[in-house]
Amino acid sequence: MELEYHYFEEVDSTNTRLKEAAANGAPEGTVYCAGRQTAGRGRSGHDWESPQDESVATSLLLYPDGLSDEETALLTPLAALAVCDAIEGRYGLVTQIKWVNDVLVNEKKISGILTERVLTEDGRRAVVIGIGINVGQRTFPTALSEIATSVAIEMEGVEGRTIAWKESEGEREGQEPEGELTERREQLEGERAERREPERERAERRELTEDVWREFLRYYETFVGKRTLGFVRGKYNAKLVNRGRRCVVCDPEGAYEGEAIGIDGNGRLLIRTDEGDERAIDSGEVSVRGIYGYV
Ligand code: BTN
């Protein structure tokens, strides 16, 4: 599939815009990217922050003719794997997945995915897959600071200057006494702001975006033939942060605790309950959280 990229400096939400374009017959493979979203949307009605030139905000349009709604829902975990591959390939960071599709680095969220369905004017079923990746952010709003991270934060202290936002080697030379660190850090932030290189930063985000969609298409092309996650189940489960951990299943019919085992080929999370039963839970019906917090 050929991808056709469209870049917007500012948009309310790439998903919203691409859904509109789909309704009006935009071709499969259309990709929207934004430098900033003013009304970025996350799952469960949450907002998604995409500050100016700091993150990847991108959406892809597909017409998965022949896939059922249940099969279409499996595109989201495939997109999570694609994000993992892209981040690991570009930056060498170790990624994990929090079921069903949050991508984490060091147990903090670095990327989120929102997949939405839309019916075109002529009745064709379309899917918009929206991906947000935190790239250049150094800080997050208080409510997110404990659970969110970015490529720039995670690359601090990693050898090799591979991200546009990363301070130069010279700045990291020498050890500074603990007391002077905060002051020094503030000074560096100021210098960095003056020295920002928008062209390089944009290229960084563009290349990361292209890596993500290239990886995704590889998975997608295999998936349309197989229609289950069987071919990536081992890889997904190896990345699953919940695996082997106790968790709370927030089931509308009553929350219960258990241990997460992994996903099945339909993307359902297998839970071993304290009573010893194994249950397969669907992301559309329940959510899962760790006993001690986010993971
Ligand atoms: C989540 O984890 O809650 C999902 C976040 C998805 C954010 C992306 S950014 C690009 C696309 N446009 C949106 O408005 N949302 C998705």
XYZ file of C-alpha atoms and ligand atoms in Angstrom:
311
model
C 0.000 0.000 0.000
C 1.265 3.465 -0.880
C 1.032 5.983 1.933
C 0.216 9.608 1.214
C 1.398 11.951 3.939
C -0.301 15.275 4.758
C 1.233 17.577 7.339
C -0.695 20.211 9.317
C 1.004 22.767 11.556
C -2.036 22.788 13.805
C -5.236 20.830 13.792
C -7.885 19.964 16.357
C -7.301 16.229 16.060
C -5.749 14.220 13.230
C -8.272 11.456 13.943
C -11.214 13.838 13.702
C -9.941 15.372 10.454
C -9.129 12.022 8.882
C -12.528 10.605 9.805
C -14.098 13.554 8.005
C -11.844 12.979 5.005
C -12.798 9.278 5.043
C -16.484 10.098 5.086
C -15.810 12.148 1.939
C -13.950 9.318 0.233
C -10.254 9.938 0.974
C -8.116 7.051 -0.329
C -6.756 4.211 1.756
C -3.238 4.965 2.933
C -3.921 8.634 3.631
C -1.838 9.709 6.639
C -2.400 12.904 8.601
C 0.319 14.333 10.841
C 0.201 17.442 13.003
C 2.750 19.692 14.664
C 0.166 20.419 17.323
C -3.327 19.225 18.190
C -5.672 21.606 19.949
C -8.252 18.936 20.776
C -6.336 15.655 20.666
C -8.427 12.747 21.855
C -7.474 9.686 23.832
C -9.346 6.532 24.727
C -12.332 6.499 27.070
C -13.096 10.141 26.271
C -9.809 11.437 27.691
C -7.895 14.351 26.183
C -4.521 13.745 24.587
C -1.876 16.459 24.860
C 0.105 17.157 21.681
C 2.117 20.287 22.470
C 3.691 22.364 19.707
C 6.366 20.392 17.829
C 7.030 18.072 20.769
C 5.267 14.890 19.808
C 4.132 12.647 17.003
C 0.421 12.989 16.310
C -0.522 10.908 13.313
C -3.463 8.978 11.881
C -3.768 6.424 9.089
C -6.866 5.621 7.047
C -7.650 2.024 6.068
C -10.575 0.322 4.383
C -10.253 -3.161 5.839
C -12.894 -4.708 3.575
C -13.584 -8.231 4.646
C -12.429 -7.860 8.251
C -15.146 -8.147 10.884
C -15.449 -5.523 13.638
C -13.765 -7.940 16.074
C -10.867 -8.443 13.667
C -10.603 -4.719 13.011
C -10.206 -4.164 16.766
C -6.995 -6.202 16.584
C -5.345 -3.505 14.464
C -4.777 -1.531 17.660
C -2.447 -4.056 19.336
C -0.673 -4.415 15.975
C -0.149 -0.652 15.947
C 1.270 -0.895 19.487
C 3.810 -3.450 18.268
C 4.702 -1.186 15.345
C 5.327 1.713 17.743
C 7.536 -0.560 19.874
C 9.539 -1.624 16.827
C 9.970 1.952 15.636
C 11.090 3.296 19.024
C 13.431 0.385 19.645
C 14.826 0.531 16.118
C 15.508 4.259 16.168
C 16.532 4.850 19.748
C 17.416 1.466 21.210
C 14.982 2.030 24.084
C 13.325 -1.049 25.551
C 9.558 -0.839 25.156
C 6.723 -2.705 26.829
C 2.985 -2.827 26.263
C 0.316 -2.296 28.871
C -2.710 -4.207 27.668
C -4.164 -3.434 25.364
C -2.224 -0.771 23.546
C -0.304 1.637 25.763
C 3.387 1.632 24.890
C 5.682 2.115 27.877
C 9.341 2.766 28.484
C 10.559 2.199 32.025
C 6.954 1.530 33.013
C 5.784 4.985 31.958
C 3.543 5.694 28.988
C 5.327 7.014 25.900
C 2.610 6.364 23.316
C -1.133 5.877 23.049
C -3.337 4.644 20.228
C -6.936 5.464 19.374
C -8.626 3.420 16.661
C -11.978 4.643 15.375
C -14.426 3.334 12.825
C -16.286 5.433 10.320
C -18.843 4.790 7.618
C -18.237 6.572 4.322
C -20.991 8.348 2.413
C -21.358 5.353 0.125
C -21.569 2.955 3.086
C -18.004 1.635 3.085
C -16.427 0.734 6.435
C -13.269 2.679 7.184
C -10.880 2.652 10.115
C -8.716 5.487 11.385
C -5.762 4.497 13.544
C -4.400 7.441 15.527
C -1.053 7.302 17.268
C 0.461 9.799 19.676
C 4.087 9.487 20.750
C 5.750 11.727 23.308
C 9.035 12.735 21.718
C 10.523 16.032 22.869
C 8.648 16.760 26.095
C 10.878 17.315 29.100
C 8.045 17.812 31.554
C 4.378 16.825 31.801
C 1.402 18.322 33.610
C 1.395 17.250 37.275
C -1.384 14.734 36.782
C 0.704 12.875 34.199
C 4.217 13.320 35.538
C 4.253 10.000 37.406
C 2.919 7.953 34.503
C 4.168 9.634 31.312
C 7.544 9.827 29.660
C 9.063 10.866 26.328
C 11.867 9.816 24.022
C 13.895 12.867 25.097
C 13.549 12.018 28.797
C 14.458 8.391 28.261
C 17.410 9.243 26.025
C 19.019 11.426 28.667
C 22.100 9.663 29.856
C 22.109 7.275 26.890
C 25.373 7.419 24.965
C 25.247 8.758 21.406
C 23.386 11.842 20.246
C 20.495 10.402 18.305
C 17.655 12.770 19.085
C 17.377 16.380 18.093
C 16.295 17.421 21.580
C 19.161 15.772 23.379
C 21.816 18.019 24.903
C 25.259 17.897 23.310
C 28.038 15.757 24.731
C 29.903 18.868 25.876
C 27.067 19.833 28.169
C 27.152 16.519 29.929
C 30.908 16.474 30.492
C 32.092 16.486 34.087
C 30.174 15.782 37.263
C 28.368 18.542 39.027
C 27.777 18.618 42.769
C 24.178 17.655 43.635
C 23.268 21.131 44.983
C 24.111 22.862 41.738
C 22.260 20.415 39.521
C 18.874 22.130 39.542
C 20.343 25.505 38.710
C 22.458 23.973 35.965
C 19.474 22.088 34.585
C 17.421 25.295 34.415
C 20.276 27.042 32.647
C 20.500 24.170 30.149
C 16.763 24.313 29.506
C 17.122 28.023 28.710
C 20.073 27.443 26.407
C 18.266 24.596 24.707
C 15.189 26.736 24.097
C 17.357 29.362 22.384
C 19.231 26.769 20.395
C 16.251 24.693 19.278
C 16.499 23.401 15.783
C 12.936 23.164 14.469
C 13.993 21.630 11.148
C 15.919 18.815 12.820
C 13.163 18.251 15.353
C 10.583 18.056 12.614
C 12.733 15.635 10.616
C 13.129 13.515 13.744
C 9.367 13.291 14.216
C 8.721 12.731 10.532
C 11.199 9.854 10.319
C 9.816 8.271 13.482
C 6.295 8.551 12.034
C 7.401 6.922 8.780
C 9.084 4.106 10.708
C 5.883 3.474 12.681
C 3.630 3.222 9.631
C 6.148 1.130 7.690
C 6.298 -1.362 10.576
C 2.527 -1.268 10.934
C 1.938 -2.087 7.253
C 4.184 -5.124 7.541
C 2.009 -6.446 10.372
C -1.199 -5.425 8.631
C -0.383 -7.229 5.399
C 0.244 -10.474 7.278
C -2.791 -9.951 9.498
C -5.302 -9.601 6.652
C -4.316 -13.094 5.528
C -4.434 -14.674 8.992
C -7.084 -12.635 10.837
C -5.787 -13.521 14.283
C -2.929 -12.258 16.400
C -1.455 -15.761 16.545
C 1.564 -14.730 14.461
C 2.555 -11.955 16.902
C 1.207 -13.426 20.114
C 4.632 -14.544 21.376
C 6.164 -11.167 20.649
C 3.252 -9.261 22.176
C 3.245 -11.388 25.332
C 7.002 -10.969 25.735
C 6.380 -7.211 25.822
C 3.311 -7.349 28.024
C 4.067 -5.482 31.228
C 1.015 -6.992 32.940
C 2.246 -10.530 32.352
C 2.796 -12.500 35.549
C 1.563 -9.586 37.632
C -1.413 -9.297 39.852
C -4.051 -6.979 38.523
C -7.550 -5.727 39.184
C -10.108 -6.468 36.483
C -12.622 -3.635 36.501
C -15.623 -5.592 35.290
C -18.951 -3.717 35.317
C -20.430 -6.804 36.957
C -17.918 -6.645 39.793
C -14.185 -6.030 40.065
C -11.934 -8.958 40.885
C -8.230 -9.665 41.214
C -6.082 -12.163 39.426
C -2.823 -12.697 37.604
C -2.407 -11.730 33.962
C -1.076 -14.573 31.836
C -0.941 -13.067 28.334
C -3.206 -12.460 25.347
C -4.885 -15.030 23.149
C -5.103 -14.822 19.346
C -8.162 -12.565 19.658
C -6.344 -9.991 21.750
C -8.204 -10.971 24.922
C -6.225 -10.887 28.148
C -6.093 -14.216 29.940
C -6.456 -13.881 33.690
C -5.967 -16.580 36.280
C -8.365 -15.709 39.070
C -7.667 -16.363 42.749
C -10.177 -19.199 42.513
C -7.957 -20.828 39.908
C -10.225 -20.217 36.872
C -8.854 -18.832 33.657
C -10.877 -16.012 32.123
C -10.400 -14.298 28.774
C -11.318 -10.643 29.025
C -12.173 -8.266 26.245
C -10.829 -4.700 26.194
C -14.196 -3.371 25.058
C -15.873 -4.593 28.239
C -13.398 -4.223 31.054
C -10.184 -2.460 31.954
C -7.266 -3.750 33.919
C -4.991 -1.944 36.289
C -2.118 -2.944 38.479
C -2.588 -3.551 42.150
C -0.140 -0.788 43.026
C -1.013 1.795 40.371
C -0.556 2.337 36.665
C 1.026 -1.039 35.765
C -4.776 7.000 24.462
O -3.816 6.398 24.940
O -5.697 7.414 25.187
C -4.846 7.201 22.979
C -4.180 8.467 22.539
C -4.217 8.659 21.036
C -3.672 9.989 20.603
C -3.553 10.117 19.119
S -2.600 11.528 18.638
C -3.093 11.337 16.992
C -4.545 10.938 17.000
N -5.411 12.093 17.063
C -6.104 12.156 18.196
O -6.909 13.044 18.500
N -5.812 11.098 18.961
C -4.852 10.224 18.336
